């Protein structure tokens, strides 16, 4: 097990043991902290549980949007590859 990494998220200190590396864990913690602070500022709520829940929802939305976009890009690339293959097959038939 790796040594624990202390991070601060929304004024709370957490000790996290992870094999992911200290820099990466700190980057994740800073990202979550930023999301929580932005939501707290926008909603003027002080309820940490609500802020954490809304931050989790915002991060989940980002993840789902990125997955959807990636899926659409992959589908487009597949369609383009199939069109190219069709063109190559036609060209090969003409040279026979």
Short mmCIF file of N, CA, C and O in Angstrom, two decimals:
data_model
loop_
_atom_site.label_atom_id
_atom_site.label_comp_id
_atom_site.label_asym_id
_atom_site.label_seq_id
_atom_site.Cartn_x
_atom_site.Cartn_y
_atom_site.Cartn_z
N UNK A 1 0.85 -1.18 0.00
CA UNK A 1 0.00 0.00 0.00
C UNK A 1 0.89 1.24 0.00
O UNK A 1 1.89 1.30 0.68
N UNK A 2 0.48 2.23 -0.75
CA UNK A 2 1.27 3.45 -0.84
C UNK A 2 1.01 4.34 0.37
O UNK A 2 0.00 4.20 1.06
N UNK A 3 1.91 5.28 0.60
CA UNK A 3 1.70 6.20 1.74
C UNK A 3 0.49 7.08 1.49
O UNK A 3 0.12 7.35 0.36
N UNK A 4 -0.12 7.49 2.58
CA UNK A 4 -1.29 8.35 2.48
C UNK A 4 -0.90 9.75 2.03
O UNK A 4 0.14 10.28 2.42
N UNK A 5 -1.76 10.32 1.23
CA UNK A 5 -1.57 11.67 0.70
C UNK A 5 -2.64 12.55 1.33
O UNK A 5 -3.82 12.24 1.25
N UNK A 6 -2.20 13.63 1.96
CA UNK A 6 -3.16 14.55 2.57
C UNK A 6 -3.57 15.60 1.55
O UNK A 6 -2.72 16.24 0.93
N UNK A 7 -4.90 15.72 1.38
CA UNK A 7 -5.45 16.72 0.47
C UNK A 7 -6.53 17.51 1.20
O UNK A 7 -7.11 17.04 2.17
N UNK A 8 -6.79 18.71 0.70
CA UNK A 8 -7.82 19.55 1.29
C UNK A 8 -8.91 19.77 0.25
O UNK A 8 -8.64 20.26 -0.84
N UNK A 9 -10.13 19.37 0.60
CA UNK A 9 -11.29 19.55 -0.27
C UNK A 9 -12.37 20.26 0.53
O UNK A 9 -12.85 19.73 1.53
N UNK A 10 -12.73 21.43 0.08
CA UNK A 10 -13.79 22.22 0.69
C UNK A 10 -13.58 22.37 2.20
O UNK A 10 -14.44 22.08 3.02
N UNK A 11 -12.37 22.79 2.55
CA UNK A 11 -11.96 23.07 3.93
C UNK A 11 -11.93 21.84 4.83
O UNK A 11 -11.97 21.96 6.05
N UNK A 12 -11.85 20.67 4.24
CA UNK A 12 -11.71 19.44 5.01
C UNK A 12 -10.44 18.73 4.54
O UNK A 12 -10.17 18.65 3.34
N UNK A 13 -9.67 18.21 5.47
CA UNK A 13 -8.45 17.48 5.12
C UNK A 13 -8.76 15.99 5.09
O UNK A 13 -9.39 15.45 6.01
N UNK A 14 -8.33 15.36 4.00
CA UNK A 14 -8.53 13.92 3.81
C UNK A 14 -7.18 13.27 3.60
O UNK A 14 -6.31 13.82 2.92
N UNK A 15 -7.03 12.09 4.15
CA UNK A 15 -5.83 11.29 3.95
C UNK A 15 -6.19 10.15 3.02
O UNK A 15 -7.02 9.30 3.36
N UNK A 16 -5.56 10.14 1.85
CA UNK A 16 -5.94 9.18 0.80
C UNK A 16 -4.76 8.28 0.49
O UNK A 16 -3.67 8.75 0.14
N UNK A 17 -4.98 6.98 0.59
CA UNK A 17 -3.97 6.01 0.18
C UNK A 17 -4.31 5.55 -1.23
O UNK A 17 -5.43 5.14 -1.50
N UNK A 18 -3.34 5.67 -2.13
CA UNK A 18 -3.62 5.32 -3.51
C UNK A 18 -2.34 4.96 -4.24
O UNK A 18 -1.27 5.49 -3.93
N UNK A 19 -2.47 4.11 -5.22
CA UNK A 19 -1.36 3.75 -6.09
C UNK A 19 -1.30 4.66 -7.30
O UNK A 19 -0.46 4.49 -8.17
N UNK A 20 -2.18 5.64 -7.39
CA UNK A 20 -2.28 6.50 -8.56
C UNK A 20 -1.21 7.58 -8.63
O UNK A 20 -1.05 8.20 -9.66
N UNK A 21 -0.52 7.81 -7.57
CA UNK A 21 0.52 8.84 -7.56
C UNK A 21 0.05 10.11 -6.91
O UNK A 21 -1.10 10.54 -7.08
N UNK A 22 0.95 10.73 -6.16
CA UNK A 22 0.60 11.91 -5.39
C UNK A 22 0.14 13.08 -6.26
O UNK A 22 -0.86 13.74 -5.96
N UNK A 23 0.84 13.34 -7.34
CA UNK A 23 0.48 14.48 -8.20
C UNK A 23 -0.92 14.32 -8.76
O UNK A 23 -1.70 15.28 -8.79
N UNK A 24 -1.25 13.11 -9.17
CA UNK A 24 -2.57 12.86 -9.75
C UNK A 24 -3.67 13.00 -8.69
O UNK A 24 -4.70 13.62 -8.94
N UNK A 25 -3.43 12.46 -7.50
CA UNK A 25 -4.41 12.57 -6.41
C UNK A 25 -4.62 14.04 -6.05
O UNK A 25 -5.76 14.49 -5.86
N UNK A 26 -3.55 14.81 -6.00
CA UNK A 26 -3.68 16.24 -5.69
C UNK A 26 -4.46 16.97 -6.78
O UNK A 26 -5.28 17.84 -6.51
N UNK A 27 -4.21 16.60 -8.03
CA UNK A 27 -4.93 17.22 -9.14
C UNK A 27 -6.43 16.91 -9.06
O UNK A 27 -7.26 17.79 -9.25
N UNK A 28 -6.77 15.66 -8.76
CA UNK A 28 -8.18 15.30 -8.60
C UNK A 28 -8.82 16.06 -7.45
O UNK A 28 -9.94 16.57 -7.58
N UNK A 29 -8.11 16.14 -6.33
CA UNK A 29 -8.64 16.84 -5.16
C UNK A 29 -8.86 18.32 -5.47
O UNK A 29 -9.90 18.89 -5.09
N UNK A 30 -7.93 18.94 -6.19
CA UNK A 30 -8.09 20.34 -6.57
C UNK A 30 -9.29 20.52 -7.49
O UNK A 30 -10.02 21.52 -7.38
N UNK A 31 -9.50 19.58 -8.38
CA UNK A 31 -10.64 19.65 -9.30
C UNK A 31 -11.96 19.58 -8.53
O UNK A 31 -12.86 20.39 -8.74
N UNK A 32 -12.06 18.61 -7.63
CA UNK A 32 -13.28 18.44 -6.82
C UNK A 32 -13.48 19.67 -5.94
O UNK A 32 -14.60 20.19 -5.84
N UNK A 33 -12.42 20.15 -5.33
CA UNK A 33 -12.51 21.34 -4.50
C UNK A 33 -13.02 22.53 -5.31
O UNK A 33 -13.90 23.27 -4.86
N UNK A 34 -12.49 22.69 -6.51
CA UNK A 34 -12.94 23.79 -7.38
C UNK A 34 -14.40 23.68 -7.73
O UNK A 34 -15.14 24.69 -7.73
N UNK A 35 -14.85 22.47 -8.05
CA UNK A 35 -16.27 22.26 -8.37
C UNK A 35 -17.14 22.61 -7.17
O UNK A 35 -18.16 23.28 -7.30
N UNK A 36 -16.74 22.14 -6.01
CA UNK A 36 -17.54 22.39 -4.81
C UNK A 36 -17.59 23.89 -4.50
O UNK A 36 -18.65 24.42 -4.16
N UNK A 37 -16.48 24.57 -4.63
CA UNK A 37 -16.45 26.01 -4.35
C UNK A 37 -17.29 26.79 -5.35
O UNK A 37 -18.01 27.73 -4.98
N UNK A 38 -17.23 26.39 -6.61
CA UNK A 38 -18.03 27.08 -7.64
C UNK A 38 -19.52 26.89 -7.36
O UNK A 38 -20.31 27.84 -7.48
N UNK A 39 -19.91 25.69 -6.96
CA UNK A 39 -21.32 25.42 -6.67
C UNK A 39 -21.75 26.16 -5.41
O UNK A 39 -22.83 26.76 -5.36
N UNK A 40 -20.90 26.17 -4.39
CA UNK A 40 -21.23 26.89 -3.15
C UNK A 40 -21.38 28.37 -3.42
O UNK A 40 -22.30 29.02 -2.91
N UNK A 41 -20.50 28.93 -4.26
CA UNK A 41 -20.59 30.36 -4.59
C UNK A 41 -21.85 30.67 -5.38
O UNK A 41 -22.51 31.68 -5.15
N UNK A 42 -22.18 29.80 -6.32
CA UNK A 42 -23.34 30.03 -7.19
C UNK A 42 -24.66 29.84 -6.45
O UNK A 42 -25.65 30.51 -6.75
N UNK A 43 -24.68 28.94 -5.48
CA UNK A 43 -25.94 28.64 -4.81
C UNK A 43 -26.04 29.27 -3.43
O UNK A 43 -27.10 29.22 -2.83
N UNK A 44 -24.98 29.81 -2.95
CA UNK A 44 -24.89 30.41 -1.61
C UNK A 44 -25.39 29.46 -0.51
O UNK A 44 -25.94 29.89 0.48
N UNK A 45 -25.18 28.16 -0.73
CA UNK A 45 -25.53 27.19 0.31
C UNK A 45 -24.30 26.88 1.15
O UNK A 45 -23.18 26.93 0.65
N UNK A 46 -24.51 26.56 2.40
CA UNK A 46 -23.41 26.19 3.29
C UNK A 46 -23.49 24.73 3.68
O UNK A 46 -22.64 24.24 4.42
N UNK A 47 -24.49 24.03 3.19
CA UNK A 47 -24.68 22.62 3.50
C UNK A 47 -23.67 21.81 2.68
O UNK A 47 -23.81 21.63 1.47
N UNK A 48 -22.63 21.32 3.34
CA UNK A 48 -21.55 20.61 2.67
C UNK A 48 -22.06 19.38 1.92
O UNK A 48 -21.59 19.10 0.82
N UNK A 49 -23.00 18.68 2.49
CA UNK A 49 -23.52 17.48 1.82
C UNK A 49 -24.22 17.85 0.50
O UNK A 49 -24.04 17.18 -0.51
N UNK A 50 -24.98 18.90 0.51
CA UNK A 50 -25.65 19.35 -0.72
C UNK A 50 -24.61 19.80 -1.75
O UNK A 50 -24.73 19.47 -2.93
N UNK A 51 -23.64 20.56 -1.31
CA UNK A 51 -22.59 21.03 -2.22
C UNK A 51 -21.86 19.83 -2.84
O UNK A 51 -21.62 19.79 -4.04
N UNK A 52 -21.53 18.84 -2.01
CA UNK A 52 -20.84 17.65 -2.50
C UNK A 52 -21.71 16.87 -3.49
O UNK A 52 -21.22 16.39 -4.52
N UNK A 53 -22.99 16.78 -3.20
CA UNK A 53 -23.92 16.07 -4.10
C UNK A 53 -24.03 16.79 -5.43
O UNK A 53 -23.95 16.17 -6.50
N UNK A 54 -24.18 18.11 -5.39
CA UNK A 54 -24.28 18.88 -6.63
C UNK A 54 -22.98 18.83 -7.42
O UNK A 54 -22.98 18.76 -8.65
N UNK A 55 -21.84 18.84 -6.72
CA UNK A 55 -20.55 18.72 -7.39
C UNK A 55 -20.42 17.35 -8.06
O UNK A 55 -19.96 17.24 -9.20
N UNK A 56 -20.85 16.32 -7.36
CA UNK A 56 -20.82 14.97 -7.94
C UNK A 56 -21.71 14.89 -9.18
O UNK A 56 -21.33 14.28 -10.19
N UNK A 57 -22.86 15.53 -9.13
CA UNK A 57 -23.75 15.55 -10.29
C UNK A 57 -23.11 16.30 -11.45
O UNK A 57 -23.19 15.87 -12.61
N UNK A 58 -22.46 17.41 -11.18
CA UNK A 58 -21.81 18.19 -12.24
C UNK A 58 -20.67 17.39 -12.87
O UNK A 58 -20.51 17.37 -14.10
N UNK A 59 -19.89 16.72 -12.04
CA UNK A 59 -18.78 15.90 -12.56
C UNK A 59 -19.32 14.71 -13.35
O UNK A 59 -18.79 14.37 -14.41
N UNK A 60 -20.39 14.09 -12.86
CA UNK A 60 -21.01 12.99 -13.59
C UNK A 60 -21.55 13.46 -14.94
O UNK A 60 -21.41 12.77 -15.96
N UNK A 61 -22.13 14.65 -14.98
CA UNK A 61 -22.61 15.22 -16.23
C UNK A 61 -21.46 15.41 -17.22
O UNK A 61 -21.59 15.09 -18.40
N UNK A 62 -20.33 15.92 -16.74
CA UNK A 62 -19.16 16.08 -17.60
C UNK A 62 -18.72 14.73 -18.17
O UNK A 62 -18.42 14.62 -19.36
N UNK A 63 -18.68 13.72 -17.32
CA UNK A 63 -18.27 12.38 -17.74
C UNK A 63 -19.22 11.83 -18.80
O UNK A 63 -18.78 11.34 -19.85
N UNK A 64 -20.50 11.90 -18.55
CA UNK A 64 -21.49 11.36 -19.50
C UNK A 64 -21.45 12.12 -20.83
O UNK A 64 -21.56 11.52 -21.89
N UNK A 65 -21.28 13.44 -20.75
CA UNK A 65 -21.20 14.24 -21.98
C UNK A 65 -19.97 13.84 -22.78
O UNK A 65 -20.05 13.68 -24.01
N UNK A 66 -18.85 13.68 -22.11
CA UNK A 66 -17.62 13.27 -22.81
C UNK A 66 -17.77 11.88 -23.41
O UNK A 66 -17.32 11.64 -24.54
N UNK A 67 -18.38 10.97 -22.69
CA UNK A 67 -18.60 9.62 -23.23
C UNK A 67 -19.51 9.65 -24.46
O UNK A 67 -19.26 8.96 -25.43
N UNK A 68 -20.55 10.46 -24.38
CA UNK A 68 -21.48 10.57 -25.51
C UNK A 68 -20.76 11.16 -26.72
O UNK A 68 -20.88 10.65 -27.83
N UNK A 69 -20.00 12.23 -26.49
CA UNK A 69 -19.25 12.86 -27.58
C UNK A 69 -18.25 11.88 -28.19
O UNK A 69 -18.11 11.81 -29.41
N UNK A 70 -17.57 11.13 -27.34
CA UNK A 70 -16.59 10.15 -27.84
C UNK A 70 -17.28 9.08 -28.66
O UNK A 70 -16.80 8.68 -29.72
N UNK A 71 -18.44 8.63 -28.21
CA UNK A 71 -19.19 7.62 -28.95
C UNK A 71 -19.63 8.13 -30.30
O UNK A 71 -19.56 7.41 -31.30
N UNK A 72 -20.07 9.39 -30.34
CA UNK A 72 -20.49 9.99 -31.61
C UNK A 72 -19.30 10.14 -32.55
O UNK A 72 -19.41 9.89 -33.75
N UNK A 73 -18.14 10.52 -32.01
CA UNK A 73 -16.94 10.65 -32.84
C UNK A 73 -16.51 9.29 -33.38
O UNK A 73 -16.12 9.18 -34.54
N UNK A 74 -16.59 8.26 -32.53
CA UNK A 74 -16.22 6.92 -32.98
C UNK A 74 -17.16 6.44 -34.09
O UNK A 74 -16.72 5.82 -35.05
N UNK A 75 -18.44 6.73 -33.95
CA UNK A 75 -19.42 6.33 -34.96
C UNK A 75 -19.13 7.04 -36.28
O UNK A 75 -19.19 6.43 -37.35
N UNK A 76 -18.82 8.33 -36.20
CA UNK A 76 -18.50 9.09 -37.40
C UNK A 76 -17.25 8.54 -38.08
O UNK A 76 -17.22 8.37 -39.30
N UNK A 77 -16.24 8.22 -37.29
CA UNK A 77 -15.00 7.65 -37.85
C UNK A 77 -15.27 6.29 -38.49
O UNK A 77 -14.72 5.98 -39.56
N UNK A 78 -16.13 5.50 -37.88
CA UNK A 78 -16.48 4.19 -38.44
C UNK A 78 -17.18 4.37 -39.80
O UNK A 78 -16.86 3.67 -40.76
N UNK A 79 -18.12 5.31 -39.86
CA UNK A 79 -18.83 5.58 -41.12
C UNK A 79 -17.86 6.05 -42.20
O UNK A 79 -17.93 5.61 -43.35
N UNK A 80 -16.93 6.93 -41.82
CA UNK A 80 -15.96 7.43 -42.80
C UNK A 80 -15.04 6.30 -43.27
O UNK A 80 -14.71 6.23 -44.46
N UNK A 81 -14.64 5.45 -42.36
CA UNK A 81 -13.78 4.32 -42.74
C UNK A 81 -14.51 3.38 -43.69
O UNK A 81 -13.92 2.88 -44.66
N UNK A 82 -15.79 3.14 -43.43
CA UNK A 82 -16.58 2.27 -44.32
C UNK A 82 -16.72 2.89 -45.71
O UNK A 82 -16.64 2.18 -46.72
N UNK A 83 -16.93 4.21 -45.77
CA UNK A 83 -17.01 4.89 -47.07
C UNK A 83 -15.69 4.78 -47.82
O UNK A 83 -15.66 4.54 -49.03
N UNK A 84 -14.58 4.97 -47.11
CA UNK A 84 -13.26 4.86 -47.74
C UNK A 84 -13.03 3.44 -48.26
O UNK A 84 -12.52 3.25 -49.38
N UNK A 85 -13.41 2.45 -47.48
CA UNK A 85 -13.26 1.07 -47.89
C UNK A 85 -14.08 0.79 -49.15
O UNK A 85 -13.61 0.13 -50.08
N UNK A 86 -15.29 1.32 -49.19
CA UNK A 86 -16.14 1.14 -50.37
C UNK A 86 -15.48 1.78 -51.59
O UNK A 86 -15.46 1.18 -52.68
N UNK A 87 -14.92 2.97 -51.43
CA UNK A 87 -14.25 3.63 -52.54
C UNK A 87 -13.04 2.83 -53.01
O UNK A 87 -12.80 2.69 -54.22
N UNK A 88 -12.27 2.30 -52.07
CA UNK A 88 -11.10 1.49 -52.42
C UNK A 88 -11.54 0.22 -53.15
O UNK A 88 -10.95 -0.15 -54.18
N UNK A 89 -12.58 -0.42 -52.66
CA UNK A 89 -13.08 -1.65 -53.32
C UNK A 89 -13.54 -1.34 -54.73
O UNK A 89 -13.25 -2.11 -55.66
N UNK A 90 -14.23 -0.23 -54.93
CA UNK A 90 -14.68 0.16 -56.28
C UNK A 90 -13.48 0.42 -57.20
O UNK A 90 -13.47 0.01 -58.36
N UNK A 91 -12.49 1.10 -56.66
CA UNK A 91 -11.30 1.41 -57.46
C UNK A 91 -10.57 0.13 -57.86
O UNK A 91 -10.10 0.00 -58.99
N UNK A 92 -10.50 -0.81 -56.93
CA UNK A 92 -9.83 -2.09 -57.22
C UNK A 92 -10.58 -2.87 -58.30
O UNK A 92 -9.96 -3.48 -59.17
N UNK A 93 -11.90 -2.84 -58.25
CA UNK A 93 -12.70 -3.55 -59.24
C UNK A 93 -12.52 -2.95 -60.63
O UNK A 93 -12.52 -3.66 -61.63
N UNK A 94 -12.35 -1.63 -60.68
CA UNK A 94 -12.17 -0.96 -61.98
C UNK A 94 -10.81 -1.30 -62.58
O UNK A 94 -10.64 -1.25 -63.79
N UNK A 95 -9.82 -1.64 -61.75
CA UNK A 95 -8.50 -1.93 -62.28
C UNK A 95 -8.35 -3.40 -62.68
O UNK A 95 -7.35 -3.78 -63.25
N UNK A 96 -9.32 -4.22 -62.37
CA UNK A 96 -9.24 -5.65 -62.71
C UNK A 96 -9.46 -5.89 -64.18
O UNK A 96 -10.07 -5.26 -64.93
#
